[in-house]
């Protein structure tokens, strides 16, 4: 069983919005800083946003002001609201812990194109 299940990806036009959601299984979520990562074709996976169990957030420079990460500790979910999207946001998006990584899920494809 996958430890993280991501959903919500799709095709969106530049300037559009998407909301991604991730559900974590078992006890791998509670108390940990969670992150959203992405991997574009031919590039390394990168962290785009993270959130502590208390709700403190941090963003990569490339998405700051456009993306918002949130979490629901009761439901073991972490979401990523993406606004004013750009073609360079095209990637497969994954959630995982920040630093103390677990196995990766399948991710969800996000494509920004007109």
Tab-separated table of N, CA and C in Angstrom:
chain	number	residue	atom	x	y	z
A	1	UNK	N	0.844	-1.184	0.000
A	1	UNK	CA	0.000	0.000	0.000
A	1	UNK	C	0.882	1.238	0.000
A	2	UNK	N	0.555	2.179	-0.896
A	2	UNK	CA	1.346	3.397	-0.987
A	2	UNK	C	1.198	4.209	0.290
A	3	UNK	N	2.290	4.810	0.710
A	3	UNK	CA	2.256	5.634	1.918
A	3	UNK	C	1.669	7.012	1.641
A	4	UNK	N	1.836	7.488	0.425
A	4	UNK	CA	1.281	8.774	0.017
A	4	UNK	C	0.508	8.597	-1.291
A	5	UNK	N	-0.677	9.169	-1.353
A	5	UNK	CA	-1.478	9.131	-2.568
A	5	UNK	C	-1.808	10.565	-2.960
A	6	UNK	N	-1.274	10.968	-4.116
A	6	UNK	CA	-1.479	12.329	-4.606
A	6	UNK	C	-2.585	12.348	-5.658
A	7	UNK	N	-3.320	13.459	-5.718
A	7	UNK	CA	-4.392	13.616	-6.698
A	7	UNK	C	-4.593	15.083	-7.019
A	8	UNK	N	-5.349	15.340	-8.084
A	8	UNK	CA	-5.734	16.707	-8.412
A	8	UNK	C	-5.020	17.326	-9.592
A	9	UNK	N	-4.057	16.600	-10.158
A	9	UNK	CA	-3.336	17.146	-11.292
A	9	UNK	C	-4.188	17.207	-12.548
A	10	UNK	N	-3.608	17.812	-13.586
A	10	UNK	CA	-4.315	17.907	-14.845
A	10	UNK	C	-3.666	18.923	-15.762
A	11	UNK	N	-4.402	19.264	-16.798
A	11	UNK	CA	-3.950	20.250	-17.777
A	11	UNK	C	-4.629	21.583	-17.474
A	12	UNK	N	-3.836	22.625	-17.400
A	12	UNK	CA	-4.361	23.951	-17.100
A	12	UNK	C	-3.651	24.970	-17.981
A	13	UNK	N	-4.350	26.031	-18.332
A	13	UNK	CA	-3.751	27.091	-19.139
A	13	UNK	C	-2.906	28.012	-18.274
A	14	UNK	N	-1.931	28.667	-18.852
A	14	UNK	CA	-1.159	29.657	-18.089
A	14	UNK	C	-2.093	30.671	-17.445
A	15	UNK	N	-1.798	30.978	-16.183
A	15	UNK	CA	-2.649	31.867	-15.415
A	15	UNK	C	-3.752	31.163	-14.657
A	16	UNK	N	-3.940	29.885	-14.918
A	16	UNK	CA	-4.995	29.117	-14.269
A	16	UNK	C	-4.594	28.587	-12.905
A	17	UNK	N	-5.504	27.811	-12.319
A	17	UNK	CA	-5.303	27.285	-10.960
A	17	UNK	C	-5.596	25.795	-10.903
A	18	UNK	N	-4.925	25.133	-9.974
A	18	UNK	CA	-5.194	23.738	-9.637
A	18	UNK	C	-5.000	23.570	-8.144
A	19	UNK	N	-5.694	22.590	-7.586
A	19	UNK	CA	-5.494	22.252	-6.182
A	19	UNK	C	-5.125	20.771	-6.098
A	20	UNK	N	-3.962	20.509	-5.557
A	20	UNK	CA	-3.502	19.137	-5.356
A	20	UNK	C	-3.784	18.697	-3.928
A	21	UNK	N	-4.032	17.405	-3.774
A	21	UNK	CA	-4.263	16.855	-2.453
A	21	UNK	C	-3.443	15.587	-2.267
A	22	UNK	N	-2.998	15.376	-1.053
A	22	UNK	CA	-2.212	14.185	-0.727
A	22	UNK	C	-2.739	13.599	0.577
A	23	UNK	N	-2.956	12.288	0.560
A	23	UNK	CA	-3.362	11.581	1.767
A	23	UNK	C	-2.242	10.650	2.185
A	24	UNK	N	-1.868	10.741	3.452
A	24	UNK	CA	-0.809	9.897	3.998
A	24	UNK	C	-1.414	8.762	4.804
A	25	UNK	N	-0.776	7.628	4.761
A	25	UNK	CA	-1.286	6.472	5.482
A	25	UNK	C	-0.602	6.321	6.828
A	26	UNK	N	-1.254	5.603	7.691
A	26	UNK	CA	-0.675	5.229	8.966
A	26	UNK	C	-0.218	6.391	9.825
A	27	UNK	N	0.887	6.169	10.523
A	27	UNK	CA	1.371	7.171	11.461
A	27	UNK	C	2.595	7.906	10.929
A	28	UNK	N	2.676	8.061	9.600
A	28	UNK	CA	3.855	8.694	9.011
A	28	UNK	C	3.657	10.192	8.820
A	29	UNK	N	2.517	10.700	9.236
A	29	UNK	CA	2.166	12.101	8.977
A	29	UNK	C	2.234	12.950	10.245
A	30	UNK	N	1.660	12.437	11.297
A	30	UNK	CA	1.488	13.224	12.513
A	30	UNK	C	2.818	13.715	13.071
A	31	UNK	N	2.898	15.007	13.319
A	31	UNK	CA	4.064	15.602	13.949
A	31	UNK	C	5.218	15.910	13.021
A	32	UNK	N	5.101	15.538	11.773
A	32	UNK	CA	6.205	15.750	10.829
A	32	UNK	C	5.964	16.961	9.934
A	33	UNK	N	7.059	17.596	9.537
A	33	UNK	CA	6.982	18.616	8.502
A	33	UNK	C	6.720	17.896	7.179
A	34	UNK	N	5.716	18.356	6.455
A	34	UNK	CA	5.352	17.744	5.186
A	34	UNK	C	5.693	18.685	4.043
A	35	UNK	N	5.999	18.099	2.896
A	35	UNK	CA	6.368	18.909	1.758
A	35	UNK	C	5.715	18.453	0.462
A	36	UNK	N	5.598	19.391	-0.442
A	36	UNK	CA	5.243	19.093	-1.826
A	36	UNK	C	6.505	19.267	-2.662
A	37	UNK	N	6.769	18.297	-3.490
A	37	UNK	CA	7.930	18.288	-4.351
A	37	UNK	C	7.449	18.181	-5.801
A	38	UNK	N	8.332	18.516	-6.741
A	38	UNK	CA	7.994	18.311	-8.142
A	38	UNK	C	9.239	17.917	-8.927
A	39	UNK	N	8.987	17.192	-10.008
A	39	UNK	CA	10.079	16.785	-10.882
A	39	UNK	C	9.655	17.004	-12.322
A	40	UNK	N	10.343	17.917	-12.981
A	40	UNK	CA	10.098	18.205	-14.387
A	40	UNK	C	10.956	17.281	-15.245
A	41	UNK	N	10.560	17.053	-16.476
A	41	UNK	CA	11.333	16.167	-17.357
A	41	UNK	C	12.792	16.613	-17.458
A	42	UNK	N	13.699	15.671	-17.244
A	42	UNK	CA	15.114	15.952	-17.356
A	42	UNK	C	15.716	16.720	-16.200
A	43	UNK	N	14.926	16.954	-15.157
A	43	UNK	CA	15.425	17.718	-14.008
A	43	UNK	C	15.317	16.902	-12.728
A	44	UNK	N	16.051	17.324	-11.722
A	44	UNK	CA	15.987	16.666	-10.436
A	44	UNK	C	14.708	17.069	-9.699
A	45	UNK	N	14.306	16.214	-8.792
A	45	UNK	CA	13.160	16.526	-7.957
A	45	UNK	C	13.509	17.688	-7.027
A	46	UNK	N	12.578	18.607	-6.864
A	46	UNK	CA	12.824	19.763	-6.019
A	46	UNK	C	11.658	19.988	-5.058
A	47	UNK	N	11.985	20.566	-3.906
A	47	UNK	CA	10.972	20.918	-2.926
A	47	UNK	C	10.353	22.258	-3.319
A	48	UNK	N	9.039	22.339	-3.352
A	48	UNK	CA	8.399	23.609	-3.694
A	48	UNK	C	7.743	24.274	-2.486
A	49	UNK	N	7.323	23.481	-1.489
A	49	UNK	CA	6.684	24.060	-0.312
A	49	UNK	C	6.719	23.047	0.824
A	50	UNK	N	6.772	23.539	2.042
A	50	UNK	CA	6.706	22.665	3.204
A	50	UNK	C	5.877	23.329	4.278
A	51	UNK	N	5.356	22.492	5.186
A	51	UNK	CA	4.511	22.995	6.273
A	51	UNK	C	4.745	22.152	7.512
A	52	UNK	N	4.933	22.816	8.620
A	52	UNK	CA	5.146	22.107	9.876
A	52	UNK	C	3.812	21.614	10.424
A	53	UNK	N	3.868	20.786	11.445
A	53	UNK	CA	2.639	20.289	12.050
A	53	UNK	C	1.824	21.420	12.662
A	54	UNK	N	2.492	22.521	13.009
A	54	UNK	CA	1.814	23.673	13.577
A	54	UNK	C	1.384	24.707	12.551
A	55	UNK	N	1.672	24.438	11.261
A	55	UNK	CA	1.195	25.318	10.211
A	55	UNK	C	2.183	26.358	9.704
A	56	UNK	N	3.429	26.284	10.125
A	56	UNK	CA	4.435	27.215	9.612
A	56	UNK	C	4.837	26.756	8.218
A	57	UNK	N	4.819	27.703	7.276
A	57	UNK	CA	5.056	27.353	5.877
A	57	UNK	C	6.331	27.984	5.334
A	58	UNK	N	6.843	27.372	4.282
A	58	UNK	CA	8.021	27.880	3.587
A	58	UNK	C	7.891	27.496	2.125
A	59	UNK	N	8.301	28.414	1.230
A	59	UNK	CA	8.114	28.187	-0.193
A	59	UNK	C	9.407	28.418	-0.978
A	60	UNK	N	9.542	27.698	-2.076
A	60	UNK	CA	10.607	27.989	-3.014
A	60	UNK	C	10.351	29.360	-3.638
A	61	UNK	N	11.418	30.026	-3.992
A	61	UNK	CA	11.307	31.373	-4.560
A	61	UNK	C	10.428	31.356	-5.814
A	62	UNK	N	10.537	30.296	-6.583
A	62	UNK	CA	9.829	30.232	-7.864
A	62	UNK	C	8.311	30.154	-7.719
A	63	UNK	N	7.807	29.780	-6.547
A	63	UNK	CA	6.365	29.633	-6.376
A	63	UNK	C	5.797	30.560	-5.312
A	64	UNK	N	6.651	31.259	-4.607
A	64	UNK	CA	6.189	32.114	-3.517
A	64	UNK	C	5.224	33.169	-4.041
A	65	UNK	N	4.111	33.311	-3.338
A	65	UNK	CA	3.091	34.265	-3.749
A	65	UNK	C	2.070	33.682	-4.706
A	66	UNK	N	2.343	32.497	-5.231
A	66	UNK	CA	1.406	31.849	-6.161
A	66	UNK	C	0.845	30.545	-5.591
A	67	UNK	N	1.647	29.827	-4.825
A	67	UNK	CA	1.242	28.536	-4.255
A	67	UNK	C	0.997	28.688	-2.765
A	68	UNK	N	0.039	27.908	-2.256
A	68	UNK	CA	-0.255	27.875	-0.829
A	68	UNK	C	-0.381	26.431	-0.369
A	69	UNK	N	0.414	26.080	0.614
A	69	UNK	CA	0.355	24.727	1.184
A	69	UNK	C	-0.468	24.762	2.468
A	70	UNK	N	-1.243	23.719	2.690
A	70	UNK	CA	-2.045	23.617	3.910
A	70	UNK	C	-2.137	22.149	4.309
A	71	UNK	N	-2.537	21.900	5.532
A	71	UNK	CA	-2.660	20.523	6.001
A	71	UNK	C	-3.827	20.386	6.956
A	72	UNK	N	-4.354	19.171	7.010
A	72	UNK	CA	-5.405	18.831	7.956
A	72	UNK	C	-4.877	17.662	8.783
A	73	UNK	N	-4.467	17.942	9.998
A	73	UNK	CA	-3.841	16.908	10.817
A	73	UNK	C	-4.821	15.805	11.228
A	74	UNK	N	-6.089	16.128	11.279
A	74	UNK	CA	-7.083	15.118	11.650
A	74	UNK	C	-7.318	14.118	10.524
A	75	UNK	N	-7.121	14.575	9.288
A	75	UNK	CA	-7.378	13.724	8.134
A	75	UNK	C	-6.102	13.191	7.487
A	76	UNK	N	-4.954	13.574	8.017
A	76	UNK	CA	-3.666	13.157	7.429
A	76	UNK	C	-3.546	13.590	5.969
A	77	UNK	N	-3.947	14.811	5.683
A	77	UNK	CA	-3.871	15.313	4.312
A	77	UNK	C	-3.060	16.599	4.255
A	78	UNK	N	-2.428	16.798	3.113
A	78	UNK	CA	-1.724	18.047	2.840
A	78	UNK	C	-2.075	18.470	1.419
A	79	UNK	N	-2.468	19.711	1.254
A	79	UNK	CA	-2.910	20.227	-0.032
A	79	UNK	C	-1.951	21.285	-0.556
A	80	UNK	N	-2.020	21.508	-1.862
A	80	UNK	CA	-1.238	22.559	-2.495
A	80	UNK	C	-2.149	23.303	-3.468
A	81	UNK	N	-2.476	24.540	-3.128
A	81	UNK	CA	-3.248	25.391	-4.008
A	81	UNK	C	-2.286	26.147	-4.903
A	82	UNK	N	-2.466	25.995	-6.216
A	82	UNK	CA	-1.550	26.616	-7.177
A	82	UNK	C	-2.334	27.611	-8.026
A	83	UNK	N	-1.952	28.867	-7.951
A	83	UNK	CA	-2.606	29.937	-8.708
A	83	UNK	C	-1.625	30.593	-9.664
A	84	UNK	N	-2.162	31.303	-10.639
A	84	UNK	CA	-1.329	32.022	-11.607
A	84	UNK	C	-0.216	31.113	-12.138
A	85	UNK	N	-0.625	29.977	-12.600
A	85	UNK	CA	0.347	28.969	-12.985
A	85	UNK	C	1.072	29.325	-14.269
A	86	UNK	N	2.305	28.820	-14.369
A	86	UNK	CA	3.180	29.116	-15.496
A	86	UNK	C	3.603	27.823	-16.177
A	87	UNK	N	4.007	27.885	-17.432
A	87	UNK	CA	4.468	26.664	-18.111
A	87	UNK	C	5.599	25.969	-17.362
A	88	UNK	N	6.432	26.725	-16.685
A	88	UNK	CA	7.548	26.109	-15.947
A	88	UNK	C	7.094	25.371	-14.696
A	89	UNK	N	5.817	25.445	-14.354
A	89	UNK	CA	5.280	24.643	-13.252
A	89	UNK	C	4.946	23.213	-13.711
A	90	UNK	N	5.060	22.952	-14.988
A	90	UNK	CA	4.782	21.615	-15.514
A	90	UNK	C	5.751	20.598	-14.916
A	91	UNK	N	5.191	19.566	-14.288
A	91	UNK	CA	6.003	18.562	-13.609
A	91	UNK	C	5.079	17.499	-13.019
A	92	UNK	N	5.685	16.441	-12.530
A	92	UNK	CA	4.968	15.494	-11.683
A	92	UNK	C	5.161	15.965	-10.245
A	93	UNK	N	4.061	16.094	-9.521
A	93	UNK	CA	4.084	16.598	-8.152
A	93	UNK	C	3.898	15.450	-7.162
A	94	UNK	N	4.706	15.474	-6.122
A	94	UNK	CA	4.699	14.452	-5.080
A	94	UNK	C	4.613	15.097	-3.703
A	95	UNK	N	4.043	14.391	-2.764
A	95	UNK	CA	4.163	14.822	-1.373
A	95	UNK	C	5.016	13.800	-0.625
A	96	UNK	N	5.620	14.252	0.440
A	96	UNK	CA	6.447	13.400	1.278
A	96	UNK	C	6.801	14.204	2.520
A	97	UNK	N	7.411	13.543	3.460
A	97	UNK	CA	7.937	14.290	4.582
A	97	UNK	C	9.056	15.206	4.095
A	98	UNK	N	9.349	16.229	4.871
A	98	UNK	CA	10.502	17.085	4.600
A	98	UNK	C	11.683	16.505	5.366
A	99	UNK	N	12.757	16.196	4.724
A	99	UNK	CA	14.013	15.661	5.248
A	99	UNK	C	13.925	14.166	5.553
A	100	UNK	N	13.028	13.749	6.439
A	100	UNK	CA	12.946	12.332	6.791
A	100	UNK	C	12.026	11.623	5.800
A	101	UNK	N	12.548	11.488	4.573
A	101	UNK	CA	11.723	10.998	3.479
A	101	UNK	C	11.272	9.564	3.681
A	102	UNK	N	10.069	9.299	3.181
A	102	UNK	CA	9.536	7.938	3.087
A	102	UNK	C	9.526	7.553	1.605
A	103	UNK	N	8.979	6.399	1.293
A	103	UNK	CA	8.928	5.998	-0.112
A	103	UNK	C	7.995	6.931	-0.888
A	104	UNK	N	8.324	7.143	-2.132
A	104	UNK	CA	7.566	8.071	-2.962
A	104	UNK	C	6.301	7.408	-3.513
A	105	UNK	N	5.248	8.211	-3.607
A	105	UNK	CA	4.047	7.747	-4.265
A	105	UNK	C	4.185	7.888	-5.770
A	106	UNK	N	3.080	7.706	-6.480
A	106	UNK	CA	3.118	7.802	-7.933
A	106	UNK	C	3.098	9.243	-8.418
A	107	UNK	N	2.719	10.148	-7.570
A	107	UNK	CA	2.657	11.540	-7.970
A	107	UNK	C	1.439	11.846	-8.822
A	108	UNK	N	1.302	13.127	-9.153
A	108	UNK	CA	0.205	13.560	-10.011
A	108	UNK	C	0.763	14.541	-11.035
A	109	UNK	N	0.429	14.315	-12.292
A	109	UNK	CA	0.979	15.116	-13.389
A	109	UNK	C	0.262	16.448	-13.485
A	110	UNK	N	1.041	17.502	-13.559
A	110	UNK	CA	0.519	18.847	-13.781
A	110	UNK	C	1.143	19.382	-15.060
A	111	UNK	N	0.298	19.796	-15.983
A	111	UNK	CA	0.768	20.359	-17.242
A	111	UNK	C	0.145	21.732	-17.439
A	112	UNK	N	1.009	22.719	-17.633
A	112	UNK	CA	0.550	24.091	-17.864
A	112	UNK	C	0.876	24.452	-19.303
A	113	UNK	N	-0.163	24.577	-20.091
A	113	UNK	CA	0.047	24.819	-21.519
A	113	UNK	C	-1.201	25.417	-22.129
A	114	UNK	N	-1.003	26.259	-23.127
A	114	UNK	CA	-2.133	26.821	-23.851
A	114	UNK	C	-2.463	25.956	-25.072
